[in-house]
Short mmCIF file of C-alpha atoms (C1' of nucleotides) and ligand atoms in Angstrom, two decimals:
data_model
loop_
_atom_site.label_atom_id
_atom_site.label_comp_id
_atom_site.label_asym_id
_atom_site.label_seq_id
_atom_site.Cartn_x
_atom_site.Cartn_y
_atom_site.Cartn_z
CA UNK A 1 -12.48 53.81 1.44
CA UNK A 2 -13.76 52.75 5.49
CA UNK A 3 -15.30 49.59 5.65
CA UNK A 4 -19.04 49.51 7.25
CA UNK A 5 -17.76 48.87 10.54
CA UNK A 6 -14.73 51.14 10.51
CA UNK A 7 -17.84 53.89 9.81
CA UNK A 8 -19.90 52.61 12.18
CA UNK A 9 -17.32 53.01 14.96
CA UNK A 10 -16.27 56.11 14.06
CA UNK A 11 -19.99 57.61 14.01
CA UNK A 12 -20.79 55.43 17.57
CA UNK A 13 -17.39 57.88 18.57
CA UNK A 14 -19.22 60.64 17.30
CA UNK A 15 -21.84 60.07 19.27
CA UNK A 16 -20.76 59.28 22.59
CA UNK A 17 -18.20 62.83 22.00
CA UNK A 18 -21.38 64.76 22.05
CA UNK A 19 -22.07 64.02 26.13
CA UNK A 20 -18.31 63.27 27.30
CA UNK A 21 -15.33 64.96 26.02
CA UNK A 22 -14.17 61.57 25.57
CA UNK A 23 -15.52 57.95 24.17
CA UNK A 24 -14.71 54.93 25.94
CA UNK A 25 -14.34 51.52 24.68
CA UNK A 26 -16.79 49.81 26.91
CA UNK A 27 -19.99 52.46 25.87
CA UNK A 28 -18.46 51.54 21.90
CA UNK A 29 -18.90 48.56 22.24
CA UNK A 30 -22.41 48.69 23.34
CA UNK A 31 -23.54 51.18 21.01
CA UNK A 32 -22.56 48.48 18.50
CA UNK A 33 -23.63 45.38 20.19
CA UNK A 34 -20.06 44.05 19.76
CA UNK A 35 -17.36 43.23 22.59
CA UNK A 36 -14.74 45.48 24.10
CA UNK A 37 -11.44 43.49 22.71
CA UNK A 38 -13.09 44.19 19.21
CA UNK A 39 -13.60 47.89 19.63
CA UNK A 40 -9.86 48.07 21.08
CA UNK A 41 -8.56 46.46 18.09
CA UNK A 42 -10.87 48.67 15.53
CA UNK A 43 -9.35 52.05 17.35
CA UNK A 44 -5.79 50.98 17.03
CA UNK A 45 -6.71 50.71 13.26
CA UNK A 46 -8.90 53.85 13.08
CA UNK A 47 -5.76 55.40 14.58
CA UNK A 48 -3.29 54.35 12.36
CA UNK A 49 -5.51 55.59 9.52
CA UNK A 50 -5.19 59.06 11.64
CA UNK A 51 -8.95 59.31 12.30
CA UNK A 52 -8.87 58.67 16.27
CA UNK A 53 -6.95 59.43 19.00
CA UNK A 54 -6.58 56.57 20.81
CA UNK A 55 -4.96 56.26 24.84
CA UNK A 56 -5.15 53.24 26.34
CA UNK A 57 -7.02 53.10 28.71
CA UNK A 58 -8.23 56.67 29.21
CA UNK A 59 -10.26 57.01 25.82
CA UNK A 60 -10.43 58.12 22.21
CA UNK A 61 -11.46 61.29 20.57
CA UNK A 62 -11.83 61.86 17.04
CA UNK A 63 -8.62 64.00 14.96
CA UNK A 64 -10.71 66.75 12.40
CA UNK A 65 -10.43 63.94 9.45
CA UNK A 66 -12.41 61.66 11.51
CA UNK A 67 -14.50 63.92 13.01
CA UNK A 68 -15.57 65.12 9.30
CA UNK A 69 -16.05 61.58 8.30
CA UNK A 70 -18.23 61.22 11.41
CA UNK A 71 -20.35 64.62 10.26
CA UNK A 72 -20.87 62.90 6.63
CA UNK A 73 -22.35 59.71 8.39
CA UNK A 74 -24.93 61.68 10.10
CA UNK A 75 -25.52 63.57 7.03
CA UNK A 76 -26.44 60.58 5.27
CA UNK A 77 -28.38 58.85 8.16
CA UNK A 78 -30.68 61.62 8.98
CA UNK A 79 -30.95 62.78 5.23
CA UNK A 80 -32.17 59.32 4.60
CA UNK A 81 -34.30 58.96 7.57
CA UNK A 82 -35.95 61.96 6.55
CA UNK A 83 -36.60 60.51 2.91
CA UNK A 84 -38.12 57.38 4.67
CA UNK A 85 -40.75 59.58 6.41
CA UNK A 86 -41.11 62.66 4.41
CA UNK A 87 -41.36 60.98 1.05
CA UNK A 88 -41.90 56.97 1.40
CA UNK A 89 -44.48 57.73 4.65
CA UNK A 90 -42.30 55.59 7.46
CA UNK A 91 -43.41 56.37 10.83
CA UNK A 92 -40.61 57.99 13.15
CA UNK A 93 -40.12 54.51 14.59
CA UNK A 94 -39.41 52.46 12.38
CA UNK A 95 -36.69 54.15 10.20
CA UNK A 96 -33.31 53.79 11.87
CA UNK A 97 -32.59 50.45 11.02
CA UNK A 98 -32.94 50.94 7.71
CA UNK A 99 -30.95 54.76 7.37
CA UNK A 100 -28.31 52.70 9.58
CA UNK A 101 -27.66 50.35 6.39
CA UNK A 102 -28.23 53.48 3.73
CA UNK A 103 -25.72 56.01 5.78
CA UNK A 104 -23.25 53.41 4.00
CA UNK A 105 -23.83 53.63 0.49
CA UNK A 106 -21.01 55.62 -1.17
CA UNK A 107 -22.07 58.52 -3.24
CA UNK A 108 -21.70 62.59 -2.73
CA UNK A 109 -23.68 63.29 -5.74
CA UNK A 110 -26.35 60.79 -4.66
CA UNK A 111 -26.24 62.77 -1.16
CA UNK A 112 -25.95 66.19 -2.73
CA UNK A 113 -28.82 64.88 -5.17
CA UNK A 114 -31.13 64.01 -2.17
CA UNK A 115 -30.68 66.95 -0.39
CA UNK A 116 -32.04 69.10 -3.09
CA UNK A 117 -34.79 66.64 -3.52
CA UNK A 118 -35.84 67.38 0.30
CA UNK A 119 -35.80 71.05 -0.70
CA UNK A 120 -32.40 70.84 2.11
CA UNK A 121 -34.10 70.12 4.79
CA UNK A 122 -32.20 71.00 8.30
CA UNK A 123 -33.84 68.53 10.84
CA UNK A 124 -34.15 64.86 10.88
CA UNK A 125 -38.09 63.19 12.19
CA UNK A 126 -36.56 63.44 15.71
CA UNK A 127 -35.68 67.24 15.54
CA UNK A 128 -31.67 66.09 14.99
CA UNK A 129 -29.90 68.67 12.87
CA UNK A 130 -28.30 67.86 9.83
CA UNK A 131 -25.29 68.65 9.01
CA UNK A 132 -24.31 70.53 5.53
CA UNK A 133 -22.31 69.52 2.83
CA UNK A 134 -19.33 70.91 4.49
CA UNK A 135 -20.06 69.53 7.69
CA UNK A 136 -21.79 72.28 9.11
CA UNK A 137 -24.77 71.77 11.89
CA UNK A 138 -26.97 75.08 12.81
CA UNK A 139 -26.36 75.51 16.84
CA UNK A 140 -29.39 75.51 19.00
CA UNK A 141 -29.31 76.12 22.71
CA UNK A 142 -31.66 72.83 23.49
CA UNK A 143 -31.77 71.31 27.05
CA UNK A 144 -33.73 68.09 28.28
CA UNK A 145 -36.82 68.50 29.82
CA UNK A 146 -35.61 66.62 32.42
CA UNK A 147 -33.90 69.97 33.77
CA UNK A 148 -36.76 71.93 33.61
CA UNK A 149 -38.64 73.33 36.55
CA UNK A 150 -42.36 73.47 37.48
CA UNK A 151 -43.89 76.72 35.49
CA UNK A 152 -41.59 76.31 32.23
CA UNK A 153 -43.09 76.24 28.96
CA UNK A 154 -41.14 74.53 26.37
CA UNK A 155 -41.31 73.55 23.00
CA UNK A 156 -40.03 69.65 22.30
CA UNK A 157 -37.28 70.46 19.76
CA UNK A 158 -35.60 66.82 19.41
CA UNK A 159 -36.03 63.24 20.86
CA UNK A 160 -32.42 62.30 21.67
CA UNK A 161 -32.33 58.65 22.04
CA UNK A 162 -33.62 56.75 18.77
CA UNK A 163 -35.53 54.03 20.43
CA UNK A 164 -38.40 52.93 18.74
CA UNK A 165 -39.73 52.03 21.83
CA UNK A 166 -39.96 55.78 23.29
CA UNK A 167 -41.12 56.97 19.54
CA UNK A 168 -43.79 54.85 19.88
CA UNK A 169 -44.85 55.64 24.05
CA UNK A 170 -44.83 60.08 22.78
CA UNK A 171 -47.06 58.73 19.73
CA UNK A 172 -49.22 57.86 22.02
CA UNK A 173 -49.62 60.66 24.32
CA UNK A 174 -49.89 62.45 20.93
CA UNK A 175 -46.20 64.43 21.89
CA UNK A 176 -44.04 65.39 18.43
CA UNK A 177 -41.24 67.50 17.70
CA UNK A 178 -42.65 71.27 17.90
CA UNK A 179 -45.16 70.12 20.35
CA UNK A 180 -45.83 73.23 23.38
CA UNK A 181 -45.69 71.53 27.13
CA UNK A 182 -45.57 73.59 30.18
CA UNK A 183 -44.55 71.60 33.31
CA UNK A 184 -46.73 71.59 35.99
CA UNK A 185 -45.35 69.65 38.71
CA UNK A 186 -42.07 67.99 39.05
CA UNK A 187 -41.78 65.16 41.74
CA UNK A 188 -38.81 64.68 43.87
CA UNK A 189 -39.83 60.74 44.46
CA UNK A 190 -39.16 59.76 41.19
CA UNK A 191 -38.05 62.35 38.90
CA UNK A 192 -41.34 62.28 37.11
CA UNK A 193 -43.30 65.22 35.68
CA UNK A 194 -46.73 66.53 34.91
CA UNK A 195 -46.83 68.44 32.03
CA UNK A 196 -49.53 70.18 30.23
CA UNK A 197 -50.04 70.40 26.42
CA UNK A 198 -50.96 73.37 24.40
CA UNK A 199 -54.84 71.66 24.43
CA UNK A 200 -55.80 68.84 26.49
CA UNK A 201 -55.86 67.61 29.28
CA UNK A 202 -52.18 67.35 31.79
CA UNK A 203 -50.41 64.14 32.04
CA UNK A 204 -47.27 62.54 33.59
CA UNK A 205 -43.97 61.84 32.30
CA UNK A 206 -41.32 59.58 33.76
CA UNK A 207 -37.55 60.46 34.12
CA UNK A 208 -36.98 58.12 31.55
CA UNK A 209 -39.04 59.87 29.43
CA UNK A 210 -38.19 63.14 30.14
CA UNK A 211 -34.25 62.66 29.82
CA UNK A 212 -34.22 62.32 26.24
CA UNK A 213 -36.69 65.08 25.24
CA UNK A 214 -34.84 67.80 24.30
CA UNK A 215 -36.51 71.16 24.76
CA UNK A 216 -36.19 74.92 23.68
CA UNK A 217 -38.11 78.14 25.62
CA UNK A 218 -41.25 78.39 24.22
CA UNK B 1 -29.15 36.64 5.97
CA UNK B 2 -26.79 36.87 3.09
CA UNK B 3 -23.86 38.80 2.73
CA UNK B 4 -23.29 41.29 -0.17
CA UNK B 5 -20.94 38.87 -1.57
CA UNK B 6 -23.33 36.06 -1.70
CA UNK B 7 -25.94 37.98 -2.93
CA UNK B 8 -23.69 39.46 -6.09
CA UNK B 9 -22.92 35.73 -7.40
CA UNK B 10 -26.33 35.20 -6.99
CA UNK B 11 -27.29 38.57 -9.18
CA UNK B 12 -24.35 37.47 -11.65
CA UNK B 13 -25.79 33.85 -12.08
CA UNK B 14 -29.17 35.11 -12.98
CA UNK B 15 -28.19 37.63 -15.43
CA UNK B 16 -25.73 34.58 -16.81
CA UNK B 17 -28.51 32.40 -17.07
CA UNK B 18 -30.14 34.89 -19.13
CA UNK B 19 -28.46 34.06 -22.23
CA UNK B 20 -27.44 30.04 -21.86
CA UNK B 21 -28.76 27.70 -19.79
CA UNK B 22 -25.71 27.05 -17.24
CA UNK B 23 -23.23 29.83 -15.76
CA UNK B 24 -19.97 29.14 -15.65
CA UNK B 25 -17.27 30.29 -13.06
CA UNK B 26 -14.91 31.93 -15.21
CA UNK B 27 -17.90 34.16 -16.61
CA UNK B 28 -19.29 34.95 -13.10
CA UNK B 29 -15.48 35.58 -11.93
CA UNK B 30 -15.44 38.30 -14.85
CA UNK B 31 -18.45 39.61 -13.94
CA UNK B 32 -17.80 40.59 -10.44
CA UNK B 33 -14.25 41.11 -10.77
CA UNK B 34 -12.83 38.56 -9.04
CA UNK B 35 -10.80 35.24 -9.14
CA UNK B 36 -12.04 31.90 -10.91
CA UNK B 37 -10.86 30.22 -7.69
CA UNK B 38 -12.99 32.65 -5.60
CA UNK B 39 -16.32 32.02 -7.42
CA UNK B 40 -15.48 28.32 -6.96
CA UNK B 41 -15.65 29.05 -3.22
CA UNK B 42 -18.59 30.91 -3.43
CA UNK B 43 -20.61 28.22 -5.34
CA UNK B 44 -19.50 25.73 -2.62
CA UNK B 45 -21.02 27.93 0.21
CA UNK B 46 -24.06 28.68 -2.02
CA UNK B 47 -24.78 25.08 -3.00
CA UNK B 48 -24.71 23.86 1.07
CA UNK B 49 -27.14 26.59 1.29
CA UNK B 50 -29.90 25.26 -1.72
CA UNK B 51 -29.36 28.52 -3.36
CA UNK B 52 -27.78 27.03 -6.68
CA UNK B 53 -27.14 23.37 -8.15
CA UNK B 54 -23.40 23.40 -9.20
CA UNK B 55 -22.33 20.61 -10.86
CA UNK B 56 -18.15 20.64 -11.17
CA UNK B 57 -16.79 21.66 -14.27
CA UNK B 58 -20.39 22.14 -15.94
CA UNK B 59 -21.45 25.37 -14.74
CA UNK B 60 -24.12 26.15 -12.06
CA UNK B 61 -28.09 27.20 -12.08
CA UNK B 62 -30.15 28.41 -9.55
CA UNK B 63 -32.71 26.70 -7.38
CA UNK B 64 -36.08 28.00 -6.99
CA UNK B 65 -35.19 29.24 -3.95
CA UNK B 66 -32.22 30.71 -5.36
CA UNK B 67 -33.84 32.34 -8.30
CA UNK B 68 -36.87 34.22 -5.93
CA UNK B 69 -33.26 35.29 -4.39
CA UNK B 70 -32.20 36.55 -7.50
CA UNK B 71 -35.66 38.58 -8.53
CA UNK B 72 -35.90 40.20 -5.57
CA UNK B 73 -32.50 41.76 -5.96
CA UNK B 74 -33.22 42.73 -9.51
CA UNK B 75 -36.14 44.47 -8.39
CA UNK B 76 -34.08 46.38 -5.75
CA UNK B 77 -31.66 47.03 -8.43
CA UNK B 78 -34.03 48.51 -10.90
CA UNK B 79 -36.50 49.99 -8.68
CA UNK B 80 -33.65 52.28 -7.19
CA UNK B 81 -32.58 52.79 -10.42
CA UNK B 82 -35.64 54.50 -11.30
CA UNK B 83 -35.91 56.45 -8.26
CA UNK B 84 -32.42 57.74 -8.85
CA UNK B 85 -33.53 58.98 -12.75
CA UNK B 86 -37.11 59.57 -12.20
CA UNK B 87 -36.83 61.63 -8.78
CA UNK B 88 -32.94 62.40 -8.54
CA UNK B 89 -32.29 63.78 -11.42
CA UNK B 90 -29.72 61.12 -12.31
CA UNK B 91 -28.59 60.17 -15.89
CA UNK B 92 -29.01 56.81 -17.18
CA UNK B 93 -25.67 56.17 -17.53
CA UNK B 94 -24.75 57.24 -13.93
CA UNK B 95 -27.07 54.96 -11.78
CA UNK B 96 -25.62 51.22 -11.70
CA UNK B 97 -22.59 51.85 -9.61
CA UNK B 98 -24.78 53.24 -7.04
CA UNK B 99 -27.88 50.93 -6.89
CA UNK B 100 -25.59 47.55 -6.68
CA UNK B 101 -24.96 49.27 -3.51
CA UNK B 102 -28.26 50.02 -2.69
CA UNK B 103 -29.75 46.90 -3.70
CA UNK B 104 -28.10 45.73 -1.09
CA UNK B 105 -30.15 47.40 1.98
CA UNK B 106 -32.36 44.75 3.42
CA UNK B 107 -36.13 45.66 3.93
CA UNK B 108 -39.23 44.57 2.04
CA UNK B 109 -40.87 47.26 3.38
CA UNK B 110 -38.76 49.55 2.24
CA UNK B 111 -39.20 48.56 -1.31
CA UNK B 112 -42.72 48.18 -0.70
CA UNK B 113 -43.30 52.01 0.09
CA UNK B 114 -40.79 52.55 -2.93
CA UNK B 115 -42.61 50.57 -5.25
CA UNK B 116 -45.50 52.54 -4.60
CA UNK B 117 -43.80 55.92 -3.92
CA UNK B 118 -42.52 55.42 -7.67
CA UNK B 119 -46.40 54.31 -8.94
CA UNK B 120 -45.49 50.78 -9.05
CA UNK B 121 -42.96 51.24 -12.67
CA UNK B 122 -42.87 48.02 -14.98
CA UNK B 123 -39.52 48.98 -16.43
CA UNK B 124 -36.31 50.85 -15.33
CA UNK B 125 -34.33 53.32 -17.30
CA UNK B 126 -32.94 51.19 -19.41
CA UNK B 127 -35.76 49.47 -20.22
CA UNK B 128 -35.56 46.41 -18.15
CA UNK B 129 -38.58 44.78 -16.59
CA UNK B 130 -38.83 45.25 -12.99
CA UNK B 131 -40.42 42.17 -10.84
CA UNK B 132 -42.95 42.28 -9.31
CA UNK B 133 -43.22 41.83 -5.18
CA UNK B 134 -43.53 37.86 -6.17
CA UNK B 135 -40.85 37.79 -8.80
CA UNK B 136 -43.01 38.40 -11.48
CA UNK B 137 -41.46 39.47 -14.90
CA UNK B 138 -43.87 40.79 -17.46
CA UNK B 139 -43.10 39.23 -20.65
CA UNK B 140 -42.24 40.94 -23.84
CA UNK B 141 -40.88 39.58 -26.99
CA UNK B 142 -37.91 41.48 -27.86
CA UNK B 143 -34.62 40.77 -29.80
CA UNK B 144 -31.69 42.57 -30.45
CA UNK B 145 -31.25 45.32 -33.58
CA UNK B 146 -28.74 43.05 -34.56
CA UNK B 147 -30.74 40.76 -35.62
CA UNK B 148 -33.10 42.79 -37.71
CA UNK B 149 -33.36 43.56 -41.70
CA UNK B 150 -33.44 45.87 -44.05
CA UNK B 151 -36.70 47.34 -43.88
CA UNK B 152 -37.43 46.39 -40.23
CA UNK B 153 -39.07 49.15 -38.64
CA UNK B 154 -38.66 48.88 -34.92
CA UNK B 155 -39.02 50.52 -31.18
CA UNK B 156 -35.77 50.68 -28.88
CA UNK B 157 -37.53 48.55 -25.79
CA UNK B 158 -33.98 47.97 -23.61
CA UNK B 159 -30.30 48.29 -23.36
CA UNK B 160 -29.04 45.01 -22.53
CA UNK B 161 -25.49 45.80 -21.19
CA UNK B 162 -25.04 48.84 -18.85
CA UNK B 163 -22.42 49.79 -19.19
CA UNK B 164 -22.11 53.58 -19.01
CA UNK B 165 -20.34 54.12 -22.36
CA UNK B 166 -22.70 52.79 -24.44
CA UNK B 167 -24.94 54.60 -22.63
CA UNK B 168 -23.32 57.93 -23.46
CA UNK B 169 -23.06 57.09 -27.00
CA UNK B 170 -27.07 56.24 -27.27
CA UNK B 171 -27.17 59.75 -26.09
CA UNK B 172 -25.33 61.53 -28.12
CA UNK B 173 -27.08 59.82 -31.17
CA UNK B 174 -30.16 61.07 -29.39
CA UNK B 175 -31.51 57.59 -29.20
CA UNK B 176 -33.64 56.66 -25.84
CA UNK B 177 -36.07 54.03 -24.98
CA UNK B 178 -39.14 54.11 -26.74
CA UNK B 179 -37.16 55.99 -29.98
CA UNK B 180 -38.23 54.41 -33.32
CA UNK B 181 -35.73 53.21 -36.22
CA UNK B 182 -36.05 51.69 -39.66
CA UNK B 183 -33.63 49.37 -40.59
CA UNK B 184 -32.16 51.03 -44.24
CA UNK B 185 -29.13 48.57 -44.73
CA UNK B 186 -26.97 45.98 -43.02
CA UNK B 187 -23.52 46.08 -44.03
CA UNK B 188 -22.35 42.33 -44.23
CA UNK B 189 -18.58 43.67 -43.90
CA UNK B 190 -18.89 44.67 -40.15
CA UNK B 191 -22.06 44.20 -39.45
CA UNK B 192 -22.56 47.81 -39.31
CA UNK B 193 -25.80 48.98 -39.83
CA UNK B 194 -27.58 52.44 -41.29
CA UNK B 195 -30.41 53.25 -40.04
CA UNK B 196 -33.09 56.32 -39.70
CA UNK B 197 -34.81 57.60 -36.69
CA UNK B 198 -38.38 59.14 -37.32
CA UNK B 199 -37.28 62.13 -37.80
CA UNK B 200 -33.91 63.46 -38.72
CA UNK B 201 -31.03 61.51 -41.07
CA UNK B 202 -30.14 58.29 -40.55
CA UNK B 203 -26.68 56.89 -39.42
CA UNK B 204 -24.80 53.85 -38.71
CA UNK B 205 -24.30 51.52 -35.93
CA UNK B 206 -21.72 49.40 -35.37
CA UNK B 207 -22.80 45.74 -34.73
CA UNK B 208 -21.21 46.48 -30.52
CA UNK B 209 -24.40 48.76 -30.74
CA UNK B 210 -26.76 47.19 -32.20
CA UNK B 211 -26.12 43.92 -30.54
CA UNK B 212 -27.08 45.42 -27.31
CA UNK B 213 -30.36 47.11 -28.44
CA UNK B 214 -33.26 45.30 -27.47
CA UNK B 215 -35.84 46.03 -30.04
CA UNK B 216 -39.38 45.22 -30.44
CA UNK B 217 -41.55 45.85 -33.81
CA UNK B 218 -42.70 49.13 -33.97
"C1'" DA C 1 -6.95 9.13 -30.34
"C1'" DC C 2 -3.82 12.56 -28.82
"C1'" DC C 3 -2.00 17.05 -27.34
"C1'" DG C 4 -2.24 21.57 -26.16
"C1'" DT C 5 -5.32 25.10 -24.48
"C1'" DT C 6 -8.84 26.62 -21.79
"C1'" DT C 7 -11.43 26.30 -17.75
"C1'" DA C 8 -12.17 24.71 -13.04
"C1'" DT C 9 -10.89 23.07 -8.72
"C1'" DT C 10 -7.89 22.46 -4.78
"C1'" DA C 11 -4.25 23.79 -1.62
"C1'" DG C 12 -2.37 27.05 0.96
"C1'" DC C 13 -1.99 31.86 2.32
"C1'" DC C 14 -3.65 36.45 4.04
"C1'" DA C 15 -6.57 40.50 5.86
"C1'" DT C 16 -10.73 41.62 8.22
"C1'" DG C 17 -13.71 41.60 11.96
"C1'" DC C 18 -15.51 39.21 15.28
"C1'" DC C 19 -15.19 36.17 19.66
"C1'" DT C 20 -13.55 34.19 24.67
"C1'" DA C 21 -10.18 33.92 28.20
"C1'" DA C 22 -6.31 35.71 30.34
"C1'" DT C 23 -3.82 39.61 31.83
"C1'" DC C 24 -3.11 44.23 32.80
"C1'" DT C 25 -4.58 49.21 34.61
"C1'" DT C 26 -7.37 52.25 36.79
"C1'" DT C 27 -10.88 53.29 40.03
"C1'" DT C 28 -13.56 52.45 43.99
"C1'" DT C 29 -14.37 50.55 48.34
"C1'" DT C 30 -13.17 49.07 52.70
"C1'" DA D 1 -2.97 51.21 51.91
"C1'" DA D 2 -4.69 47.09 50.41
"C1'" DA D 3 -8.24 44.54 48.25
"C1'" DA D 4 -11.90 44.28 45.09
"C1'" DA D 5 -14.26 45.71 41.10
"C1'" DA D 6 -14.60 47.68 36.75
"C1'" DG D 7 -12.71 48.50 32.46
"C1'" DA D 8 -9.25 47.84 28.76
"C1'" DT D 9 -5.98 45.40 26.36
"C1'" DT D 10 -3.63 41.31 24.72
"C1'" DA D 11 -3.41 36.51 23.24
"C1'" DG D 12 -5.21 33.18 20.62
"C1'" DG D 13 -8.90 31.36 17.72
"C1'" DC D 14 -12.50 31.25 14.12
"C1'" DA D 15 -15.40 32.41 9.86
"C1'" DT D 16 -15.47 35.07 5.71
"C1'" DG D 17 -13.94 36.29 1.32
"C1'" DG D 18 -10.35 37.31 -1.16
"C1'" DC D 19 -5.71 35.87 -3.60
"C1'" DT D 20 -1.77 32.91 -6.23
"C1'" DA D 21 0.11 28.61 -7.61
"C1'" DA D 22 -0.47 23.91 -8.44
"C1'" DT D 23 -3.25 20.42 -10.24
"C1'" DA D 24 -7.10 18.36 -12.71
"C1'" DA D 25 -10.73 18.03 -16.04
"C1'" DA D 26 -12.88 19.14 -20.47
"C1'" DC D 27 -12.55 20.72 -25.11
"C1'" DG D 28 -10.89 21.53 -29.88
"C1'" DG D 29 -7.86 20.79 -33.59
"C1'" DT D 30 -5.09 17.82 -35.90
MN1 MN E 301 -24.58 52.03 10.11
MN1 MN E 302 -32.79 60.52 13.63
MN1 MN E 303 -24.47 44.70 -5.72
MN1 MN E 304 -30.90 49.00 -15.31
#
DNA sequence: ACCGTTTATTAGCCATGCCTAATCTTTTTT
DNA sequence: AAAAAAGATTAGGCATGGCTAATAAACGGT
């Protein structure tokens, strides 16, 4: 059995493996809010136990075992997050803090269990995928809106960083996963946008912004 | 905040001081399967932090502050115990294990939108009174089968120990809560007793049984 | 009233997971 | 190529929550 903070370092691993091929100690460590010497001594464990690959000083990756662990923690997380909104009514916002403490609760019928009760839902409230009960996540060719060019119309297919800070700023420009923009303008100042939704009237986004939407061709 | 640990001796000094009026460490050591000497560390940390009154060698009680402690974690317990049978699909006898982990899982809001998700339930599966958002218990005179005569005729209200066997063994009797019995004889030898559901033939229960059935007049 | 048994506490140890400060290594700048 | 900066690891320490063994207190039976 991993401890709660052996599982959150493995899934902060998992993370940072999506954008780099590999993870290094300093971005663990502020994933976690927690110091570098304390992530270095959690991956020599987490390597011991055979679920990272750990070399000094040039990063860790995760072996299959961990990898799979990793896949079950964001099972859990998004399954729950999408209980919290879908069933109990949370807004977007304000349910990672609380699927961060559930993704640890020990139980593959209770997982298995929820899943049917969702009617096995495939997406998380910010568009994530989740991943089967084998560890399987349905591909999508996604890209952030952030590359796209003046004349694109796109469809917001995920929100990639789980600030409830951003949730809150697309809330209010009325912006949701499935959501139609088409990109009017894109300014070479600042990286900012002006997009155009399906109805209404255009508006601007900033870099910021427009780095974590991830987008599919509309 | 407390930890998990802290808030366990809490739970198991509650549920203690359900039956005599002062806990005592060996009891709570059994309880939470641990070490006398452990609990006696625990009750140190817990008494520096007003949560319980220990006086050495005479057991331990709660304060008020302690005790609102206490409630609220029952109501986690139960409350996730009856979202586990009522919308999982769980059996009765399968839930504990997981809800003393999720009882665990710090939000009032989250039990909030539960509570109300669940249409605000007065008793778990077992039987047991849930508090309310202010620690209120809803009285109910009750006392175990054990106690009853010949001739008592009486509704199964709550089964006082969880433990998964008994639980088993209520269901393959085909008693639940709410089923009705008449008391038809007490067998001073064991303590056995025969008695005869509302419909169908009557059998015998062993005083283990009985002892644990919460009953209320029917 | 005493003695043995049960229960509780204390003393001392250990693993875990975190920290700061000091010491490498690697990378970047000059 | 050397110096500086950034990043990582190691060394050493601390709080937490366990444990066993030793000791102390309370209880029950005679
Ligand atoms: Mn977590
Ligand atoms: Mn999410
Ligand atoms: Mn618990
Ligand atoms: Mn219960």
């Amino acid at each position: 059995m991993l401890t709660r903070s052996e599982e959150d370092h493995i899934k902060a691993v998992y993370a940072l493996l999506q954008d780099n091929d590999s993870a290094f100690t300093k971005d663990i460590a502020e994933r976690l809010r927690t110091k570098a010497s304390s992530v270095t001594d959690m991956l020599k464990k987490l390597a011991e136990k055979k679920l990272v690959k750990h070399e000094p000083y040039y990063g860790v990756k995760l072996t299959a075992k961990g990898e799979a662990i990793a896949l079950q923690l964001v099972r859990r997380h998004r399954m729950w997050e999408t209980f919290l909104v879908n069933r109990l009514g949370f807004g977007w916002d304000e349910v990672h803090e609380v699927a961060e403490q559930m993704e640890h609760v020990a139980s593959d019928k209770l997982i298995d269990k929820l899943d049917a009760y969702l009617g096995h839902p495939s997406f998380d409230p910010h568009g994530d995928p989740i991943p089967d009960k084998h560890g399987k996540i349905r591909a999508r060719k996604t890209k952030r809106l952030s590359t796209c060019m003046q004349g694109d119309s796109v469809r917001i297919a995920a929100v990639s960083e789980t600030t409830d800070g951003l949730l809150r700023l697309l809330d209010s420009k009325g912006l949701r996963i499935g959501s139609v923009l088409s990109v009017q303008e894109v300014h070479a100042f600042d990286g900012s946008m002006d997009v155009k939704p399906k109805s209404g009237a255009a508006f601007s986004l900033s870099k910021d912004v427009s780095h974590h939407l991830q987008v599919e061709a509309a």
